[in-house]
């Protein structure tokens, strides 16, 4: 019994040792598993945080990116799209390992650089929500190019019409000259015949009796009278021919002057601004020029039909006056218009004085009557000068090659030369007479210089039409 109990005691000891060993091993394994699970949980949380930085839970990568490229993730596909756009816009391969923000900044800088280089200061780029809208800017440039081509075609048509008129006038003049030459030859033949008859009668007279001499003398006298009449007709025909040559030269010179004048006056009707919107109910138009273009309150414009030639006096279809100016646009009220021919966005907006790019040069000569009362305004020329300078023009003292336009009033009146008695009463009368004479001479010299340089000349009425100020000046002559 003692041996059996000893064996059972040993077996229980071994079992206990084994149990303890297994417990220890299980505990170690459990600890190791717990540590590893915590490590995996930490890694999973870090991965989830990194994924959150790439895409929020509310965002759908498939909706943002679309179908990913084979063997690439959504982010890789997005990077491929950015690289493709980079190459498409800049025409070169993107730098390797460069982030998307660097590529976008390079594209944006290049677009801005190209806008400054291509557009310059003549064209304003179209802007989107963030920056320059490249495609929209290209579309607007295309529209401006088409508009410029249409205007060039219209000018070519006008020029061709002037050339045709010149050719017709030259052909008519040449035909008239040929007719006069034919008539001259006809008279010359008649004169030669009469001279031959006269010579024959003279020969007969020498051989005839006294009676025959008397009869022949009578015939000679009649022949001489007829000859003198024919010679007078011949001289008159030659004078007509000379006059025709003079008229032909004057006509050709006038046609050349008309062509030159038309070419230069075409610039008057070039659009200075563009209508971008019309409010017909309130008689208001919006223009694409503002403070940065030197637009001021009170500035007026004349409105012309784009597809109709302007009237000879320069009168437009409507007149507008700016009453509000913002940085890039201005708002004007319609001062005068025609209900049968309303203002539309395609109309030409023009002001002879104002120009957003440069200052035109003017010369003012003569005397002016703004209220049409038949009396000269003593400060009429100064009012014209102040208006030109206030709206951005430059006034010169005399005609030069730099002069763009001449504005003329009526010719200054010349005072009557004072008598000795009048000088005794008023010693300054002679000085006033000489001053009036000098003003009249300066006025004529100014007109001659403008004609020699083919400078467009506008009278007071046409000038007010061309700046859209005719209606306002009659409502308030003191403006």
PDB file of C-alpha atoms in Angstrom, residues 369-375 377 383 460 474 477:
ATOM      1  CA  UNK A 369     -22.701 130.476 -80.630  1.00  0.00           C
ATOM      2  CA  UNK A 370     -24.004 127.757 -78.260  1.00  0.00           C
ATOM      3  CA  UNK A 371     -27.502 129.131 -77.603  1.00  0.00           C
ATOM      4  CA  UNK A 372     -28.172 129.885 -81.307  1.00  0.00           C
ATOM      5  CA  UNK A 373     -29.270 133.457 -80.577  1.00  0.00           C
ATOM      6  CA  UNK A 374     -27.262 134.828 -83.488  1.00  0.00           C
ATOM      7  CA  UNK A 375     -24.650 136.408 -81.221  1.00  0.00           C
ATOM      8  CA  UNK A 377     -20.385 133.808 -77.178  1.00  0.00           C
ATOM      9  CA  UNK A 383     -15.760 126.274 -73.514  1.00  0.00           C
ATOM     10  CA  UNK A 460     -19.735 123.181 -83.905  1.00  0.00           C
ATOM     11  CA  UNK A 474     -29.458 122.764 -75.835  1.00  0.00           C
ATOM     12  CA  UNK A 477     -26.503 126.184 -72.832  1.00  0.00           C
TER      13      UNK A 477
END
